[in-house]
mmCIF file of C-alpha atoms and ligand atoms in Angstrom:
data_model
loop_
_atom_site.group_PDB
_atom_site.id
_atom_site.type_symbol
_atom_site.label_atom_id
_atom_site.label_comp_id
_atom_site.label_asym_id
_atom_site.label_seq_id
_atom_site.Cartn_x
_atom_site.Cartn_y
_atom_site.Cartn_z
ATOM 1 C CA UNK A 229 0.097 0.028 -0.109
ATOM 2 C CA UNK A 230 1.157 3.548 -0.834
ATOM 3 C CA UNK A 231 2.213 5.995 2.074
ATOM 4 C CA UNK A 232 -0.857 8.067 2.610
ATOM 5 C CA UNK A 233 1.293 10.889 3.921
ATOM 6 C CA UNK A 234 -0.078 13.314 6.464
ATOM 7 C CA UNK A 235 -3.691 14.242 6.951
ATOM 8 C CA UNK A 236 -3.392 17.739 5.235
ATOM 9 C CA UNK A 237 -1.581 16.051 2.399
ATOM 10 C CA UNK A 238 -4.130 13.450 1.754
ATOM 11 C CA UNK A 239 -6.937 16.060 2.057
ATOM 12 C CA UNK A 240 -5.396 18.192 -0.303
ATOM 13 C CA UNK A 241 -4.880 15.345 -2.860
ATOM 14 C CA UNK A 242 -8.535 13.984 -2.405
ATOM 15 C CA UNK A 243 -9.830 17.665 -2.797
ATOM 16 C CA UNK A 244 -7.920 17.972 -6.040
ATOM 17 C CA UNK A 245 -8.750 14.361 -7.321
ATOM 18 C CA UNK A 246 -11.865 14.548 -9.200
ATOM 19 C CA UNK A 247 -10.578 16.288 -12.541
ATOM 20 C CA UNK A 248 -8.885 13.352 -14.149
ATOM 21 C CA UNK A 249 -12.143 11.553 -13.776
ATOM 22 C CA UNK A 250 -14.325 14.135 -14.828
ATOM 23 C CA UNK A 251 -16.336 12.442 -17.740
ATOM 24 C CA UNK A 252 -16.852 9.243 -15.381
ATOM 25 C CA UNK A 253 -17.953 11.753 -12.400
ATOM 26 C CA UNK A 254 -20.444 13.257 -14.734
ATOM 27 C CA UNK A 255 -21.949 10.065 -15.684
ATOM 28 C CA UNK A 256 -22.041 8.532 -12.367
ATOM 29 C CA UNK A 257 -22.634 10.679 -9.787
ATOM 30 C CA UNK A 258 -26.348 11.068 -8.673
ATOM 31 C CA UNK A 259 -28.417 14.134 -9.119
ATOM 32 C CA UNK A 260 -30.014 16.250 -6.293
ATOM 33 C CA UNK A 261 -34.046 15.810 -5.698
ATOM 34 C CA UNK A 262 -35.688 19.022 -6.717
ATOM 35 C CA UNK A 263 -37.430 19.193 -3.271
ATOM 36 C CA UNK A 264 -33.954 19.725 -1.867
ATOM 37 C CA UNK A 265 -33.253 22.751 -4.001
ATOM 38 C CA UNK A 266 -36.447 24.234 -3.484
ATOM 39 C CA UNK A 267 -36.027 23.867 0.237
ATOM 40 C CA UNK A 268 -32.421 25.573 0.190
ATOM 41 C CA UNK A 269 -33.896 28.231 -1.864
ATOM 42 C CA UNK A 270 -36.853 29.068 0.353
ATOM 43 C CA UNK A 271 -34.301 29.989 3.229
ATOM 44 C CA UNK A 272 -34.091 33.391 1.326
ATOM 45 C CA UNK A 273 -36.275 36.285 2.471
ATOM 46 C CA UNK A 274 -35.821 37.588 -1.089
ATOM 47 C CA UNK A 275 -36.890 36.264 -4.568
ATOM 48 C CA UNK A 276 -34.116 33.838 -5.820
ATOM 49 C CA UNK A 277 -33.108 34.783 -9.174
ATOM 50 C CA UNK A 278 -29.483 34.741 -9.594
ATOM 51 C CA UNK A 279 -27.721 31.541 -8.166
ATOM 52 C CA UNK A 280 -23.917 30.810 -7.660
ATOM 53 C CA UNK A 281 -23.012 26.976 -7.845
ATOM 54 C CA UNK A 282 -19.917 26.716 -6.010
ATOM 55 C CA UNK A 283 -17.455 23.928 -6.372
ATOM 56 C CA UNK A 284 -19.736 23.326 -9.515
ATOM 57 C CA UNK A 285 -17.799 20.262 -10.538
ATOM 58 C CA UNK A 286 -18.982 19.050 -13.926
ATOM 59 C CA UNK A 287 -22.425 20.556 -13.177
ATOM 60 C CA UNK A 288 -24.643 17.980 -11.461
ATOM 61 C CA UNK A 289 -26.455 20.555 -9.218
ATOM 62 C CA UNK A 290 -25.910 23.374 -11.859
ATOM 63 C CA UNK A 291 -28.255 21.322 -13.993
ATOM 64 C CA UNK A 292 -30.908 21.093 -11.380
ATOM 65 C CA UNK A 293 -30.766 24.816 -10.515
ATOM 66 C CA UNK A 294 -31.006 25.778 -14.126
ATOM 67 C CA UNK A 295 -34.070 23.308 -14.362
ATOM 68 C CA UNK A 296 -35.756 25.402 -11.780
ATOM 69 C CA UNK A 297 -35.742 28.396 -14.055
ATOM 70 C CA UNK A 298 -32.716 30.174 -12.156
ATOM 71 C CA UNK A 299 -29.818 32.090 -13.886
ATOM 72 C CA UNK A 300 -26.893 30.217 -12.622
ATOM 73 C CA UNK A 301 -23.208 30.854 -12.443
ATOM 74 C CA UNK A 302 -21.040 27.956 -12.066
ATOM 75 C CA UNK A 303 -17.470 28.419 -10.003
ATOM 76 C CA UNK A 304 -14.975 25.543 -9.713
ATOM 77 C CA UNK A 305 -11.472 25.190 -9.544
ATOM 78 C CA UNK A 306 -10.464 22.093 -11.353
ATOM 79 C CA UNK A 307 -10.078 23.070 -15.117
ATOM 80 C CA UNK A 308 -11.153 19.370 -16.187
ATOM 81 C CA UNK A 309 -14.195 19.431 -14.092
ATOM 82 C CA UNK A 310 -15.302 22.865 -15.462
ATOM 83 C CA UNK A 311 -14.324 21.781 -19.118
ATOM 84 C CA UNK A 312 -16.792 19.047 -18.916
ATOM 85 C CA UNK A 313 -19.675 21.186 -17.373
ATOM 86 C CA UNK A 314 -19.008 23.646 -20.079
ATOM 87 C CA UNK A 315 -19.248 20.844 -22.661
ATOM 88 C CA UNK A 316 -22.654 19.580 -20.937
ATOM 89 C CA UNK A 317 -24.072 23.031 -20.112
ATOM 90 C CA UNK A 318 -22.749 25.511 -22.704
ATOM 91 C CA UNK A 319 -25.095 28.515 -21.963
ATOM 92 C CA UNK A 320 -24.127 28.496 -18.165
ATOM 93 C CA UNK A 321 -21.240 30.958 -17.523
ATOM 94 C CA UNK A 322 -18.333 29.146 -15.638
ATOM 95 C CA UNK A 323 -15.660 30.506 -14.061
ATOM 96 C CA UNK A 324 -12.256 28.984 -12.728
ATOM 97 C CA UNK A 325 -12.360 29.892 -8.941
ATOM 98 C CA UNK A 326 -12.277 28.605 -5.347
ATOM 99 C CA UNK A 327 -14.544 29.208 -2.464
ATOM 100 C CA UNK A 328 -12.011 31.098 -0.504
ATOM 101 C CA UNK A 329 -11.481 33.691 -3.417
ATOM 102 C CA UNK A 330 -14.814 33.908 -5.579
ATOM 103 C CA UNK A 331 -14.563 35.441 -8.695
ATOM 104 C CA UNK A 332 -17.966 37.586 -8.583
ATOM 105 C CA UNK A 333 -18.783 41.160 -7.640
ATOM 106 C CA UNK A 334 -20.170 41.911 -4.093
ATOM 107 C CA UNK A 335 -23.830 41.421 -3.560
ATOM 108 C CA UNK A 336 -24.444 39.688 -7.073
ATOM 109 C CA UNK A 337 -26.358 36.620 -6.220
ATOM 110 C CA UNK A 338 -29.556 35.722 -4.385
ATOM 111 C CA UNK A 339 -28.387 31.987 -3.156
ATOM 112 C CA UNK A 340 -25.081 30.225 -3.047
ATOM 113 C CA UNK A 341 -25.545 26.614 -3.702
ATOM 114 C CA UNK A 342 -22.591 23.983 -2.718
ATOM 115 C CA UNK A 343 -23.089 20.345 -3.430
ATOM 116 C CA UNK A 344 -20.888 17.789 -1.774
ATOM 117 C CA UNK A 345 -18.014 20.173 -1.621
ATOM 118 C CA UNK A 346 -18.299 22.449 1.434
ATOM 119 C CA UNK A 347 -16.149 19.866 3.796
ATOM 120 C CA UNK A 348 -13.234 20.850 1.199
ATOM 121 C CA UNK A 349 -13.360 24.444 1.955
ATOM 122 C CA UNK A 350 -11.398 26.456 4.510
ATOM 123 C CA UNK A 351 -14.662 27.466 6.178
ATOM 124 C CA UNK A 352 -14.065 31.063 7.440
ATOM 125 C CA UNK A 353 -12.694 32.448 4.544
ATOM 126 C CA UNK A 354 -14.939 30.698 2.257
ATOM 127 C CA UNK A 355 -18.099 32.168 4.411
ATOM 128 C CA UNK A 356 -16.812 35.495 4.357
ATOM 129 C CA UNK A 357 -16.411 35.248 0.290
ATOM 130 C CA UNK A 358 -20.112 33.691 0.000
ATOM 131 C CA UNK A 359 -21.244 36.274 2.494
ATOM 132 C CA UNK A 360 -19.686 38.973 0.105
ATOM 133 C CA UNK A 361 -21.303 37.795 -3.000
ATOM 134 C CA UNK A 362 -24.759 37.231 -1.491
ATOM 135 C CA UNK A 363 -27.357 40.087 -1.633
ATOM 136 C CA UNK A 364 -28.868 40.989 1.901
ATOM 137 C CA UNK A 365 -31.448 38.128 2.580
ATOM 138 C CA UNK A 366 -30.015 35.812 0.382
ATOM 139 C CA UNK A 367 -29.162 32.257 1.386
ATOM 140 C CA UNK A 368 -26.490 29.669 1.535
ATOM 141 C CA UNK A 369 -27.292 26.041 0.991
ATOM 142 C CA UNK A 370 -24.870 23.086 1.443
ATOM 143 C CA UNK A 371 -26.243 19.546 0.027
ATOM 144 C CA UNK A 372 -24.620 16.145 0.520
ATOM 145 C CA UNK A 373 -25.937 13.042 -1.230
ATOM 146 C CA UNK A 374 -25.140 9.852 0.970
ATOM 147 C CA UNK A 375 -26.189 6.174 1.039
ATOM 148 C CA UNK A 376 -29.598 5.623 2.977
ATOM 149 C CA UNK A 377 -27.888 3.285 5.745
ATOM 150 C CA UNK A 378 -31.571 2.425 7.105
ATOM 151 C CA UNK A 379 -31.570 -0.070 4.451
ATOM 152 C CA UNK A 380 -29.590 -3.241 5.598
ATOM 153 C CA UNK A 381 -28.074 -4.202 2.212
ATOM 154 C CA UNK A 382 -27.137 -0.579 1.931
ATOM 155 C CA UNK A 383 -25.404 -0.490 5.232
ATOM 156 C CA UNK A 384 -23.362 -3.583 4.720
ATOM 157 C CA UNK A 385 -22.350 -2.298 1.238
ATOM 158 C CA UNK A 386 -21.062 1.151 2.459
ATOM 159 C CA UNK A 387 -19.340 -0.783 5.427
ATOM 160 C CA UNK A 388 -17.234 -2.934 2.690
ATOM 161 C CA UNK A 389 -16.701 0.252 0.450
ATOM 162 C CA UNK A 390 -15.845 2.584 3.170
ATOM 163 C CA UNK A 391 -15.028 5.413 0.569
ATOM 164 C CA UNK A 392 -15.261 8.247 3.383
ATOM 165 C CA UNK A 393 -18.022 9.961 1.563
ATOM 166 C CA UNK A 394 -18.599 13.277 3.722
ATOM 167 C CA UNK A 395 -21.831 13.543 5.354
ATOM 168 C CA UNK A 396 -20.756 17.342 6.059
ATOM 169 C CA UNK A 397 -21.475 18.838 9.270
ATOM 170 C CA UNK A 398 -24.676 17.164 10.249
ATOM 171 C CA UNK A 399 -22.911 15.399 13.260
ATOM 172 C CA UNK A 400 -24.117 17.101 16.847
ATOM 173 C CA UNK A 401 -20.499 17.261 17.704
ATOM 174 C CA UNK A 402 -19.741 19.566 14.665
ATOM 175 C CA UNK A 403 -22.464 22.092 14.276
ATOM 176 C CA UNK A 404 -21.692 24.753 11.492
ATOM 177 C CA UNK A 405 -21.761 28.318 12.339
ATOM 178 C CA UNK A 406 -20.724 31.487 9.986
ATOM 179 C CA UNK A 407 -20.373 35.066 11.032
ATOM 180 C CA UNK A 408 -22.894 37.258 9.406
ATOM 181 C CA UNK A 409 -25.215 34.527 8.769
ATOM 182 C CA UNK A 410 -28.108 33.446 10.826
ATOM 183 C CA UNK A 411 -28.539 29.666 12.304
ATOM 184 C CA UNK A 412 -28.021 26.901 10.073
ATOM 185 C CA UNK A 413 -31.174 24.838 9.656
ATOM 186 C CA UNK A 414 -31.158 21.028 8.253
ATOM 187 C CA UNK A 415 -33.635 18.848 6.507
ATOM 188 C CA UNK A 416 -33.160 15.682 4.651
ATOM 189 C CA UNK A 417 -34.909 14.323 1.473
ATOM 190 C CA UNK A 418 -35.033 10.699 0.359
ATOM 191 C CA UNK A 419 -34.496 9.710 -3.423
ATOM 192 C CA UNK A 420 -33.120 7.083 -5.179
ATOM 193 C CA UNK A 421 -30.698 6.522 -8.098
ATOM 194 C CA UNK A 422 -31.658 4.056 -10.955
ATOM 195 C CA UNK A 423 -28.239 1.550 -10.886
ATOM 196 C CA UNK A 424 -26.804 -1.872 -12.127
ATOM 197 C CA UNK A 425 -23.742 -3.286 -10.318
ATOM 198 C CA UNK A 426 -21.553 -1.902 -12.958
ATOM 199 C CA UNK A 427 -22.748 1.621 -12.694
ATOM 200 C CA UNK A 428 -22.727 1.842 -8.782
ATOM 201 C CA UNK A 429 -19.261 0.440 -8.888
ATOM 202 C CA UNK A 430 -18.407 3.053 -11.309
ATOM 203 C CA UNK A 431 -19.790 5.692 -8.801
ATOM 204 C CA UNK A 432 -17.840 4.511 -5.927
ATOM 205 C CA UNK A 433 -14.693 4.461 -7.944
ATOM 206 C CA UNK A 434 -15.199 8.088 -8.155
ATOM 207 C CA UNK A 435 -15.154 8.796 -4.712
ATOM 208 C CA UNK A 436 -11.996 10.855 -3.389
ATOM 209 C CA UNK A 437 -10.779 8.187 -1.112
ATOM 210 C CA UNK A 438 -10.620 5.760 -3.657
ATOM 211 C CA UNK A 439 -9.336 7.942 -6.239
ATOM 212 C CA UNK A 440 -6.213 8.454 -4.040
ATOM 213 C CA UNK A 441 -6.055 4.791 -2.972
ATOM 214 C CA UNK A 442 -3.322 2.493 -4.293
ATOM 215 C CA UNK A 443 -4.252 0.329 -7.342
ATOM 216 C CA UNK A 444 -4.358 -3.089 -5.252
ATOM 217 C CA UNK A 445 -6.282 -1.444 -2.253
ATOM 218 C CA UNK A 446 -8.837 -0.096 -4.814
ATOM 219 C CA UNK A 447 -9.023 -3.261 -6.584
ATOM 220 C CA UNK A 448 -9.604 -5.393 -3.619
ATOM 221 C CA UNK A 449 -12.268 -3.063 -2.077
ATOM 222 C CA UNK A 450 -14.458 -2.952 -5.565
ATOM 223 C CA UNK A 451 -14.056 -6.750 -5.831
ATOM 224 C CA UNK A 452 -15.445 -7.345 -2.427
ATOM 225 C CA UNK A 453 -18.274 -4.814 -3.126
ATOM 226 C CA UNK A 454 -19.122 -6.622 -6.294
ATOM 227 C CA UNK A 455 -19.342 -10.122 -4.611
ATOM 228 C CA UNK A 456 -21.603 -8.931 -1.928
ATOM 229 C CA UNK A 457 -24.039 -7.194 -4.501
ATOM 230 C CA UNK A 458 -23.889 -10.117 -6.584
ATOM 231 C CA UNK A 459 -24.806 -12.247 -3.559
ATOM 232 C CA UNK A 460 -27.932 -9.681 -2.470
ATOM 233 C CA UNK A 461 -31.490 -10.693 -3.942
ATOM 234 C CA UNK A 462 -32.391 -6.587 -4.115
ATOM 235 C CA UNK A 463 -29.317 -5.842 -6.493
ATOM 236 C CA UNK A 464 -28.072 -9.315 -8.022
ATOM 237 C CA UNK A 465 -30.438 -9.338 -10.866
ATOM 238 C CA UNK A 466 -30.132 -6.452 -13.387
ATOM 239 C CA UNK A 467 -31.248 -2.899 -12.761
ATOM 240 C CA UNK A 468 -32.269 -1.616 -8.912
ATOM 241 C CA UNK A 469 -33.123 1.623 -7.322
ATOM 242 C CA UNK A 470 -30.362 2.516 -5.242
ATOM 243 C CA UNK A 471 -31.740 4.256 -2.074
ATOM 244 C CA UNK A 472 -30.108 7.707 -1.258
ATOM 245 C CA UNK A 473 -30.680 10.721 1.420
ATOM 246 C CA UNK A 474 -29.908 14.432 0.436
ATOM 247 C CA UNK A 475 -29.008 16.350 3.428
ATOM 248 C CA UNK A 476 -29.271 20.149 3.169
ATOM 249 C CA UNK A 477 -28.186 22.750 5.656
ATOM 250 C CA UNK A 478 -29.171 26.369 4.723
ATOM 251 C CA UNK A 479 -28.315 29.600 6.640
ATOM 252 C CA UNK A 480 -29.663 33.325 5.493
ATOM 253 C CA UNK A 481 -27.134 36.224 5.100
ATOM 254 C CA UNK A 482 -27.985 38.899 7.727
HETATM 255 C C1 LIG B 775 -17.432 15.990 -4.984
HETATM 256 S S1 LIG B 775 -17.046 17.116 -5.983
HETATM 257 C C2 LIG B 775 -18.754 17.855 -6.119
HETATM 258 C C3 LIG B 775 -18.986 18.387 -7.600
HETATM 259 C C4 LIG B 775 -20.626 19.041 -7.789
HETATM 260 N N1 LIG B 775 -20.977 20.339 -6.806
HETATM 261 C C5 LIG B 775 -21.710 17.936 -7.438
HETATM 262 O O1 LIG B 775 -22.449 18.269 -6.831
HETATM 263 O O2 LIG B 775 -21.393 17.097 -8.277
HETATM 264 C C6 LIG B 775 -16.175 18.323 -5.284
HETATM 265 C C7 LIG B 775 -15.814 19.472 -5.860
HETATM 266 O O3 LIG B 775 -15.338 20.782 -5.196
HETATM 267 C C8 LIG B 775 -14.193 21.112 -5.598
HETATM 268 N N2 LIG B 775 -13.397 21.740 -4.671
HETATM 269 C C9 LIG B 775 -12.311 21.353 -3.999
HETATM 270 N N3 LIG B 775 -12.091 22.161 -3.051
HETATM 271 C C10 LIG B 775 -12.618 23.402 -3.406
HETATM 272 C C11 LIG B 775 -12.526 24.819 -3.089
HETATM 273 N N4 LIG B 775 -11.633 25.073 -2.039
HETATM 274 N N5 LIG B 775 -13.155 25.695 -3.612
HETATM 275 C C12 LIG B 775 -13.995 25.360 -4.303
HETATM 276 N N6 LIG B 775 -14.404 24.179 -4.889
HETATM 277 C C13 LIG B 775 -13.492 23.295 -4.514
HETATM 278 C C14 LIG B 775 -13.463 19.999 -6.590
HETATM 279 O O4 LIG B 775 -12.657 20.455 -7.650
HETATM 280 C C15 LIG B 775 -14.556 19.319 -7.080
HETATM 281 O O5 LIG B 775 -15.157 19.587 -8.287
#
């Protein structure tokens, strides 16, 4: 097994591990449910017209926000991910940039959405920047898709694969606070992703802990997960609905 290095090195490698896999990422990661996006927006006390998708990746969340009729700008630090986003969504303004230095003017958007990425940010400078680009009464909403581990076979699959997909800041011991914002509120939304064993394993292979794992470690974990899925009645024969939960945290700019 390769030396994983220090925690800070591993974190930095994971945060920048997605670009080489941009097209696999776009094909295999799940969307976000419409109800979750609407709940995030309803935290604003102003009409939500202009939306920033921060850490937009290949545009999974961008697409959902555009489908709700919003004018969306995408910001993403990885050129490979951003190129994939522009290929898929050529009409969306797409800018290279980081959460800690957002390339937008002051008070230029009504909502900032962050899909599956807030845990990569340096939180204090990122929230200062998010507050700067939000209009008063605007909202920041952070979303994470994760496996619905209340379903026994999903729990066992997650245990086997252990990709470390972050659930964000929902743990009671890690409440989220941000200067210049009201308190964070949380809600959860169940949904599913139509899958086969092949497509589910392809998704898992785009999670950052596996992207930075050694080839041997990655192959071993994927082989164990495949054997398990083939043995389970719910997943062993063709297509199935993979149970997911989307957690949303939202806070209003004061
Ligand atoms: C798991 S992907 C999520 C992409 C997209 N939001 C989605 O929901 O599919 C995480 C993204 O965060 C980006 N990222 C990592 N660190 C970042 C930072 N400091 N500022 C902005 N984006 C960052 C990565 O480049 C990657 O595209």
